[in-house]
CSV table of C-alpha atoms in Angstrom, one decimal:
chain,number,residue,atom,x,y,z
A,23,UNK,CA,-77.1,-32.4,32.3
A,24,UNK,CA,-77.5,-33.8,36.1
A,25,UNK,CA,-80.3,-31.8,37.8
A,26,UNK,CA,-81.2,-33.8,40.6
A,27,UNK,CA,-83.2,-31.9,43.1
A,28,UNK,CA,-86.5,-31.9,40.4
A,29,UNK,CA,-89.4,-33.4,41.7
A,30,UNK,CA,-90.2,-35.4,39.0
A,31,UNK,CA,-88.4,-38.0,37.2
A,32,UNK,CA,-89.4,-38.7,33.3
A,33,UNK,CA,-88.6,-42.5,32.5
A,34,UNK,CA,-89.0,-41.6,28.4
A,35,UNK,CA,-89.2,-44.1,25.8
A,36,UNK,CA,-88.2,-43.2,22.1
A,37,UNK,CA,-88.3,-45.1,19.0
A,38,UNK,CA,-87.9,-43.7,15.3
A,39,UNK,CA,-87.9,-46.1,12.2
A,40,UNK,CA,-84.8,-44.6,10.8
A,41,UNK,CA,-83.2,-44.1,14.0
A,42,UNK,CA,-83.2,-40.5,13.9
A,43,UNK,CA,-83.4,-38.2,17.1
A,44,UNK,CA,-85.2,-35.2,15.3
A,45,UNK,CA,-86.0,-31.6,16.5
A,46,UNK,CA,-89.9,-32.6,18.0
A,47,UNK,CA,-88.5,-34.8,19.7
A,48,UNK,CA,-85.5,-32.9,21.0
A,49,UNK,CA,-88.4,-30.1,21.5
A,50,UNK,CA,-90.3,-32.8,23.4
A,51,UNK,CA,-87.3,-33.6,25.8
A,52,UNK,CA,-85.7,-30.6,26.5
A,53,UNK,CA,-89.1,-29.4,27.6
A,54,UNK,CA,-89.3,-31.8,30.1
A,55,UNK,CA,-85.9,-31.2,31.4
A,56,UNK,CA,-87.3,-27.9,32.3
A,57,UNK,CA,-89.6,-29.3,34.7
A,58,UNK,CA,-87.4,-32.1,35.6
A,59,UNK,CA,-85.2,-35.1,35.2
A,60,UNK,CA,-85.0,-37.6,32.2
A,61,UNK,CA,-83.7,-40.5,31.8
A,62,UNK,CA,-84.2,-41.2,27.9
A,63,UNK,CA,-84.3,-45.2,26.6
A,64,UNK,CA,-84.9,-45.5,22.4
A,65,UNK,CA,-86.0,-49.0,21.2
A,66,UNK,CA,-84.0,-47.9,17.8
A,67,UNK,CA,-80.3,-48.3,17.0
A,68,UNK,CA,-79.3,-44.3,18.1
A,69,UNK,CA,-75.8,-43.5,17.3
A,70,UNK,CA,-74.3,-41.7,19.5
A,71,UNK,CA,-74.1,-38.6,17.3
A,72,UNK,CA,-77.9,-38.7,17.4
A,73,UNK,CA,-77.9,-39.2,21.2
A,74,UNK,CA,-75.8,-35.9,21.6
A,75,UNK,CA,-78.8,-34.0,20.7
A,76,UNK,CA,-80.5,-34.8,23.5
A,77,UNK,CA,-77.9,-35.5,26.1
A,78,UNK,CA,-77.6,-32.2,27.4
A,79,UNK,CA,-81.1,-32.3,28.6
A,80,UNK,CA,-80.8,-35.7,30.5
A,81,UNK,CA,-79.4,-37.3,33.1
A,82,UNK,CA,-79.0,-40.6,30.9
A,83,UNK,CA,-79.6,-41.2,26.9
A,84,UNK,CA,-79.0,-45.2,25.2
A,85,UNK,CA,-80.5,-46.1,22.4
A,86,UNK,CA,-80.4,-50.2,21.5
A,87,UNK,CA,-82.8,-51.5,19.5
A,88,UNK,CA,-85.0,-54.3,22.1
A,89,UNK,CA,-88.4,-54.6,20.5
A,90,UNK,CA,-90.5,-54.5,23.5
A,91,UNK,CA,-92.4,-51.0,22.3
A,92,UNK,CA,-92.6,-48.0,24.7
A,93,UNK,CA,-92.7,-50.7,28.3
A,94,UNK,CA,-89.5,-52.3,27.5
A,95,UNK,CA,-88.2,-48.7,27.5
A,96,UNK,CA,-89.8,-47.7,30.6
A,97,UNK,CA,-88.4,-50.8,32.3
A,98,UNK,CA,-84.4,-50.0,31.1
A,99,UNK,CA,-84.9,-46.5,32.4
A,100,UNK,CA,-86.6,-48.0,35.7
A,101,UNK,CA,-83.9,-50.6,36.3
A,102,UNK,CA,-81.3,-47.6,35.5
A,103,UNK,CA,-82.4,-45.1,38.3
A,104,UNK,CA,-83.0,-48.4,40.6
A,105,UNK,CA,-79.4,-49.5,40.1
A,106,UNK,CA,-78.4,-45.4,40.8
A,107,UNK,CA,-80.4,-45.2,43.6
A,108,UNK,CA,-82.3,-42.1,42.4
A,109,UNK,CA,-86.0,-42.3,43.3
A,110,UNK,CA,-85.5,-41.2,46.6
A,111,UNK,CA,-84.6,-37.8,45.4
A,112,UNK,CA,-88.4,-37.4,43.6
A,113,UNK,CA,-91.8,-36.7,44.5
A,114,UNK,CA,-93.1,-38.1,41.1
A,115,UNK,CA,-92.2,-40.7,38.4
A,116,UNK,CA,-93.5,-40.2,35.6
A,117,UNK,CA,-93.5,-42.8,32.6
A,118,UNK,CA,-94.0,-41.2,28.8
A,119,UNK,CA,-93.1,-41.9,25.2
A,120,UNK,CA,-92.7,-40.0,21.8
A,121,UNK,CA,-96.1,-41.5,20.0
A,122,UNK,CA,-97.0,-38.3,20.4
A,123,UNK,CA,-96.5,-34.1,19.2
A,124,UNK,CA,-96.0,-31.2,21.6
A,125,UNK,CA,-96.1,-30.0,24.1
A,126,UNK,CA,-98.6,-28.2,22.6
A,127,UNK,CA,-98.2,-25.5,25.2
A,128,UNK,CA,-96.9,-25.2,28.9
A,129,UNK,CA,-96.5,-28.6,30.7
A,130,UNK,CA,-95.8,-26.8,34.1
A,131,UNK,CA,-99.4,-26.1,34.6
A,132,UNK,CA,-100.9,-29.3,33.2
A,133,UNK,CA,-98.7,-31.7,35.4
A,134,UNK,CA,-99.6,-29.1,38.8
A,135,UNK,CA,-103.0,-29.7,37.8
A,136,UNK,CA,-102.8,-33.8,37.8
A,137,UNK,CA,-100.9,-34.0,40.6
A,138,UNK,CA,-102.7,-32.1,42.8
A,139,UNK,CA,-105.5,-34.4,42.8
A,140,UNK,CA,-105.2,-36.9,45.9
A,141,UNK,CA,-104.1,-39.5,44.1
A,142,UNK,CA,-101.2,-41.6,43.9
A,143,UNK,CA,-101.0,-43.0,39.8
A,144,UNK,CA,-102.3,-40.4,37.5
A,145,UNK,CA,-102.8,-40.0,33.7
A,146,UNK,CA,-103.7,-37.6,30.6
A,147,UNK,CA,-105.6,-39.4,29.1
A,148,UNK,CA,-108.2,-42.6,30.2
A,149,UNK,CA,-109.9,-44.3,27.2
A,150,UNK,CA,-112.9,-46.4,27.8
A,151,UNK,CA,-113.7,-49.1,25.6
A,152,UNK,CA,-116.3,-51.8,26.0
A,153,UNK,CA,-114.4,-54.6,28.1
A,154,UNK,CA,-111.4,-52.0,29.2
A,155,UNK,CA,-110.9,-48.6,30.4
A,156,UNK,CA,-106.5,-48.4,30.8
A,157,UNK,CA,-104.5,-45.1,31.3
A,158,UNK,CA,-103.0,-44.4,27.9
A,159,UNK,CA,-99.1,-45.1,28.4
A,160,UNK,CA,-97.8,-42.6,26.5
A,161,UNK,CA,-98.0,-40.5,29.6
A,162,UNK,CA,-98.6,-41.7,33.5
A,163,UNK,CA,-97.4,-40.7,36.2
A,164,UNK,CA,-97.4,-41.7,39.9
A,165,UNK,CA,-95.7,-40.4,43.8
A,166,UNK,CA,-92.7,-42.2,44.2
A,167,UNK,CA,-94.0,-44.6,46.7
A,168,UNK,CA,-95.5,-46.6,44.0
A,169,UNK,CA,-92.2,-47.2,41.9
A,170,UNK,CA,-91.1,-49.3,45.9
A,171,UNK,CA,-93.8,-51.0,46.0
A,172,UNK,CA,-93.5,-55.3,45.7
A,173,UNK,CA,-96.2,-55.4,42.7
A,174,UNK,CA,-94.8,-52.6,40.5
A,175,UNK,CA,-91.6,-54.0,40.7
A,176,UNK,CA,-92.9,-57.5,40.0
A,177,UNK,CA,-94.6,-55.8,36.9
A,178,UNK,CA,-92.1,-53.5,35.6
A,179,UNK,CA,-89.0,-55.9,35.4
A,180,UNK,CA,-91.2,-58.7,34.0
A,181,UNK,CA,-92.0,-56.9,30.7
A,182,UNK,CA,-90.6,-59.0,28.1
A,183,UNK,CA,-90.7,-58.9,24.3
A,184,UNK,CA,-94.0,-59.6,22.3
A,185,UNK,CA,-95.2,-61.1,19.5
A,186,UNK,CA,-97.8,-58.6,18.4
A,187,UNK,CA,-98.3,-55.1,20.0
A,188,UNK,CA,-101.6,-56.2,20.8
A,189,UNK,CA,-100.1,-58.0,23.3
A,190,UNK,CA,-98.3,-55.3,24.9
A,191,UNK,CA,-101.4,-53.5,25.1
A,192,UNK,CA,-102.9,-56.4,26.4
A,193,UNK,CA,-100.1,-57.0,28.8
A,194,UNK,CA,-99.2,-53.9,29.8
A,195,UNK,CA,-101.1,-50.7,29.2
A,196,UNK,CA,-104.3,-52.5,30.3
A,197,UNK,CA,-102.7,-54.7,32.5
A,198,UNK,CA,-101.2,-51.8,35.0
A,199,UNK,CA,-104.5,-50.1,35.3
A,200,UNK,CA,-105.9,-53.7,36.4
A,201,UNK,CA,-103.1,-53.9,38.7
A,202,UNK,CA,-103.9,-50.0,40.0
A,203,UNK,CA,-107.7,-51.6,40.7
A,204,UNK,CA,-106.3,-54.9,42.3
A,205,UNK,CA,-104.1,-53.0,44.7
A,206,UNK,CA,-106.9,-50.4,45.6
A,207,UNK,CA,-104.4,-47.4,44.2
A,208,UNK,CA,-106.0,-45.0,44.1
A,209,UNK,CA,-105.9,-43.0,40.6
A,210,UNK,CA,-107.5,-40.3,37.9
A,211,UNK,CA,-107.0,-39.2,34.3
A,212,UNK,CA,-107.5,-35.4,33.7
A,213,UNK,CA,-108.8,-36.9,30.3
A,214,UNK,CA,-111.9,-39.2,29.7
A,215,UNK,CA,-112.0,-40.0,26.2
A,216,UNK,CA,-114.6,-42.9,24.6
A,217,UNK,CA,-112.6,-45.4,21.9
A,218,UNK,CA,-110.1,-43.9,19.7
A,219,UNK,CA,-111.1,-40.5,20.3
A,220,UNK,CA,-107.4,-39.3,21.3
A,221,UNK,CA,-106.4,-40.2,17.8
A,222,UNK,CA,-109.5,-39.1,16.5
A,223,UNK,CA,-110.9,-36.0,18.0
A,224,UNK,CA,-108.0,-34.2,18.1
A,225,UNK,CA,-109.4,-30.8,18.2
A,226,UNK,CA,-111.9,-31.7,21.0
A,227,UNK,CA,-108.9,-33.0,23.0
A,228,UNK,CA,-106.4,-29.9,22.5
A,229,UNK,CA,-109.4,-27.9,24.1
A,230,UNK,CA,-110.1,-29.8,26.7
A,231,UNK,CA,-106.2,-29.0,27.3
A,232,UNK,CA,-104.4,-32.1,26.6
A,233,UNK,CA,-100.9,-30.5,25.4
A,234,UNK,CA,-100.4,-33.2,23.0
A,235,UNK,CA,-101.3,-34.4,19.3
A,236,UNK,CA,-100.7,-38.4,18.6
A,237,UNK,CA,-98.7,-38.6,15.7
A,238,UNK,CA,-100.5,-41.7,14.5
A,239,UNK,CA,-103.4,-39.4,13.6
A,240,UNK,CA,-101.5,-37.6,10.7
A,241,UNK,CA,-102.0,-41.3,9.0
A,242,UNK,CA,-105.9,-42.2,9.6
A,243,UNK,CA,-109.1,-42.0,8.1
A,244,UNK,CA,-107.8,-41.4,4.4
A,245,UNK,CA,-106.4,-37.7,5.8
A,246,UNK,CA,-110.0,-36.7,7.1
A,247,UNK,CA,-108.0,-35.4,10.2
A,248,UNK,CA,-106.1,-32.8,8.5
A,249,UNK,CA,-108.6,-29.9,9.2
A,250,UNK,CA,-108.4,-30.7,12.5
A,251,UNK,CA,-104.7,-30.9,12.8
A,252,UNK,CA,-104.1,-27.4,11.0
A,253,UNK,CA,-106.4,-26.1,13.7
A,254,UNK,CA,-103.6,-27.5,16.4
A,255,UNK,CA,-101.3,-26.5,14.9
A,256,UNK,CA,-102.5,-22.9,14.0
A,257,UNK,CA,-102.2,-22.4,18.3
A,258,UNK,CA,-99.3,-24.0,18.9
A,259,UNK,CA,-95.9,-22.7,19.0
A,260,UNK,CA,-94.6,-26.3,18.2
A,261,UNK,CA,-95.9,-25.7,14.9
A,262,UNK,CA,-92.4,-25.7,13.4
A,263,UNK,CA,-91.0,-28.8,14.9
A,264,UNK,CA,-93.8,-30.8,14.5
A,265,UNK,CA,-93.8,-30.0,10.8
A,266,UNK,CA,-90.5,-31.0,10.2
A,267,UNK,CA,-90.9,-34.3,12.0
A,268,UNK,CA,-93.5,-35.1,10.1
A,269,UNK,CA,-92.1,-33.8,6.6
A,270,UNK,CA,-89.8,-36.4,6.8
A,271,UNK,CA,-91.5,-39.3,8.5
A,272,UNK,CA,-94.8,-38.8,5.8
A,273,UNK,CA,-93.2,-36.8,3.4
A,274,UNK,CA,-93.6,-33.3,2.3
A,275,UNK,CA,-96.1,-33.6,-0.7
A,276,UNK,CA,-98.0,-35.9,1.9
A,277,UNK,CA,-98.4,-33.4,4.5
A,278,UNK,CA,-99.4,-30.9,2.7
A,279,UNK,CA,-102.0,-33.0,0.7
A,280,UNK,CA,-103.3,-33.8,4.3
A,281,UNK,CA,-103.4,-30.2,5.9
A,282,UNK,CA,-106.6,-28.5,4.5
A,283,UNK,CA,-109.2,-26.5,6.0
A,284,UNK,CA,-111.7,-27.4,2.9
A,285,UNK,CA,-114.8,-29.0,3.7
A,286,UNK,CA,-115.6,-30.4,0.3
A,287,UNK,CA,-112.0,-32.2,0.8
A,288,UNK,CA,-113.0,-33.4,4.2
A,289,UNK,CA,-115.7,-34.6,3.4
A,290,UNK,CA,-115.1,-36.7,0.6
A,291,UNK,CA,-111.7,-38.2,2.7
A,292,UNK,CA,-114.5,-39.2,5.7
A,293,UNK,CA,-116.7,-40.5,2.6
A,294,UNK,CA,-114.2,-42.8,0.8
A,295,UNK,CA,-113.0,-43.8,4.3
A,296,UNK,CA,-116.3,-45.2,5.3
A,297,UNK,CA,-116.7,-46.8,2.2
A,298,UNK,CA,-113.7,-48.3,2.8
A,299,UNK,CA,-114.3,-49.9,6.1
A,300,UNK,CA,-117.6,-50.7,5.0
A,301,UNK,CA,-116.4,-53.1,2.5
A,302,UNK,CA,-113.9,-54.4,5.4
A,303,UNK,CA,-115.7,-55.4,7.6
A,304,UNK,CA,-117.8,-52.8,8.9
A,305,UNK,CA,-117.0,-49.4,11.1
């Protein structure tokens, strides 16, 4: 569906292990298309019957499997509206990528909210960590002058494939906020979050209004999250889709092991999880 004429351009990256376009993540983009353009780029093998689900709220789906995680993506859709000649017709560029649930609730209000900060490169979410402090990639976004400038073109189209992910975090998610600092770009996160809080303190984050849930937190500390992701999803009206994503990525008897409001249960998962990294090496 071409809607130029949106301010804002969403260069999405998708991946799914079993190459599967399912309904969060058809939630995820058609919700965007409501706010603006996407161009969609999966680093899994989509067929092009999976690809029909979400080409009617694009302006361009592919889907080929390139193992260069969520930047690789972001630099296909890039090169894509470069070779169109379509930033021109945007105020804001926005790069973001399905590690994540939601939105949790309207987007429309959160993305006025970051953009109207004088800034040029904005964020959800900034995580500060001992050494590093990057934008988390799964959502940035930035005026349009920024995607012409000589440095974020040097960046963008010299993303290359990886070894380990580490490296692309390395590389990429910390390197463009070093790049923001070297240029004197000026930027802001709506979010300020201390480690692995976004995957961790999920029901701090939901009230602090981030519209998204990381999906990588239905999978840590032995389940201990699950209290707090019933409490999400209690005030969401994802609830539905984000349920049946992850019936079938973790399985049903999983899910509904993990989704308890008991605190005897909680407790013991945060107990044996301790213990756990305790005898690994330490927390």
């Amino acid at each position: 569906m071409l809607m130029l004429g949106n301010k804002r351009l969403f260069l999405f990256a998708g991946y799914d292990n079993d190459n599967i376009i399912d309904d969060a993540l058809v939630y995820y983009v058609r919700a965007l298309s409501m706010i603006g353009d996407v161009i969609f780029i999966g680093d899994s093998d989509f067929s092009g019957k999976e690809l029909n689900k979400i080409k009617p709220y694009t302006i361009y789906a592919a889907g080929k499997r390139h193992s260069e995680y969520d930047f690789g993506s972001y630099k296909r859709a890039y090169q894509y509206a470069d070779d169109k000649k379509l930033f021109s017709k945007y105020d804001y560029i926005y790069m973001v990528n399905d590690s994540v649930y939601g939105p949790l609730f309207d987007l429309e209000s959160t993305l006025q909210k970051i953009e109207s900060a004088d800034t040029d490169v904005f964020g959800l979410v900034q995580s500060k960590h001992k050494t590093y402090a990057p934008i988390e990639s799964w959502f940035i976004g930035m005026r349009t002058k920024i995607t012409k400038t000589k440095w974020f073109k040097t960046f963008i189209n010299s993303i290359t494939q990886q070894k380990f992910k580490t490296d692309v975090t390395i590389l990429y998610e910390n390197g463009f906020t070093d790049l923001l600092i070297k240029h004197n770009v000026s930027w802001h996160c709506m979010i300020t979050v201390h480690g692995r809080d976004t995957y961790n303190r999920i029901k701090k984050l939901f009230k602090a209004g981030c519209p998204f849930i990381k999906k990588s937190a239905f999978t840590r500390h032995n389940g201990a999250l699950g209290r707090q992701i019933l409490y999400v999803l209690k005030r969401t009206n994802a609830r539905d889709v984000i349920l049946s994503s992850a019936n079938r990525i973790y399985g049903i008897k999983y899910i509904d092991w993990l989704l308890t409001n008991n605190p005897i249960k909680i407790l013991y998962r945060n107990i044996t999880y301790g213990i756990t990294k305790l005898r690994n090496g330490g927390i």
